[in-house]
């Protein structure tokens, strides 16, 4: 058939310089990438590689590993070589690990200049080593570790303080002709974070990595990140994202991917259109939606599945979806591409939807 038009987005991407993080392009010419960070001790190479494999399988594009000690730095060459996705070494305090990570073959190094004493003395060598190895850099400014002089000037981590710090640190690399870096200015308050990124986006064409730092446990962190990223991404700002949750990193990837899919910045996969239920519901919508979601988890095809509690909006929504059910009178009308294909007893709704989804997936695979 006719190739379909790309789905609409809210704004064109802000034009940025392009960089490479290993095989992944970062900047406005490339899709927005999703990152997470391992929680295993980096010295435990097998556990770290196992977690990276899980992250890769869940749709993570780039992974960051902490490198707080010499033992961690020693683990980097194997991790960088065996990881299926580019590895960024996360370095605070110790410039020597920056060099170790570059030599280890990490795709990129995250430096937090606020946490490296006499950082400006080191930049020339870092830039030279990074250039020699094709390593890119992330300048990661963080509200919790602002450079002391800037903190003193502003009193606290205001958007202006974060941006001044970032622009100054960028200039240190640029002075040496090094431009292969992206910048983040993270804060735990979405309002300050959004204001900082908006301001930073006006000041240069650097690719930007978005993050709300210490966003909290899954529920709060998901909402804080989605709200803040949504405000920025809907204006075209942001080239990579990391959702920080006090939860396993695979959860961060699921949330990150869902945020991008919601804004049509990444192709939508499984989408459950389920009603909130109300006094008219003739079926337990929550359980039904949960069971259908669980049964279809991991489906790789774009599929809109409507789960509706009654016949008021049910048939309408179910018809718009690829697949759907409208329930009533202890039965479910099963719709495929707008046609009622069968009516099944309530107890068979979930299995029927899953069967039909598999059948559609197979057809799409064959097409
Ligand atoms: Fe209520 Fe029916 Fe709408 Fe669900 S589909 S919210 S049960 S009216």
JSON list of C-alpha atoms and ligand atoms in Angstrom, two decimals, residues 275-278 280-281 308-310 312-314, ligand 1:
[
{"chain": "A", "resi": 275, "resn": "UNK", "atom": "CA", "xyz": [-11.35, 3.44, 29.64]},
{"chain": "A", "resi": 276, "resn": "UNK", "atom": "CA", "xyz": [-11.18, 4.67, 33.24]},
{"chain": "A", "resi": 277, "resn": "UNK", "atom": "CA", "xyz": [-14.37, 2.76, 34.01]},
{"chain": "A", "resi": 278, "resn": "UNK", "atom": "CA", "xyz": [-17.41, 4.44, 35.54]},
{"chain": "A", "resi": 280, "resn": "UNK", "atom": "CA", "xyz": [-21.83, 2.11, 33.62]},
{"chain": "A", "resi": 281, "resn": "UNK", "atom": "CA", "xyz": [-19.06, -0.47, 33.46]},
{"chain": "A", "resi": 308, "resn": "UNK", "atom": "CA", "xyz": [-13.66, -0.66, 27.07]},
{"chain": "A", "resi": 309, "resn": "UNK", "atom": "CA", "xyz": [-15.99, -1.25, 29.97]},
{"chain": "A", "resi": 310, "resn": "UNK", "atom": "CA", "xyz": [-19.35, -0.83, 28.29]},
{"chain": "A", "resi": 312, "resn": "UNK", "atom": "CA", "xyz": [-21.36, 3.71, 25.36]},
{"chain": "A", "resi": 313, "resn": "UNK", "atom": "CA", "xyz": [-17.92, 4.60, 23.97]},
{"chain": "A", "resi": 314, "resn": "UNK", "atom": "CA", "xyz": [-16.82, 1.03, 23.68]},
{"chain": "B", "resi": 1, "resn": "LIG", "atom": "FE1", "xyz": [-17.75, 4.24, 31.56]},
{"chain": "B", "resi": 1, "resn": "LIG", "atom": "FE2", "xyz": [-18.32, 2.78, 29.43]},
{"chain": "B", "resi": 1, "resn": "LIG", "atom": "FE3", "xyz": [-16.84, 4.99, 29.17]},
{"chain": "B", "resi": 1, "resn": "LIG", "atom": "FE4", "xyz": [-15.80, 2.87, 30.32]},
{"chain": "B", "resi": 1, "resn": "LIG", "atom": "S1", "xyz": [-16.50, 3.00, 28.18]},
{"chain": "B", "resi": 1, "resn": "LIG", "atom": "S2", "xyz": [-15.74, 4.97, 31.09]},
{"chain": "B", "resi": 1, "resn": "LIG", "atom": "S3", "xyz": [-17.57, 2.03, 31.39]},
{"chain": "B", "resi": 1, "resn": "LIG", "atom": "S4", "xyz": [-18.99, 4.89, 29.77]}
]
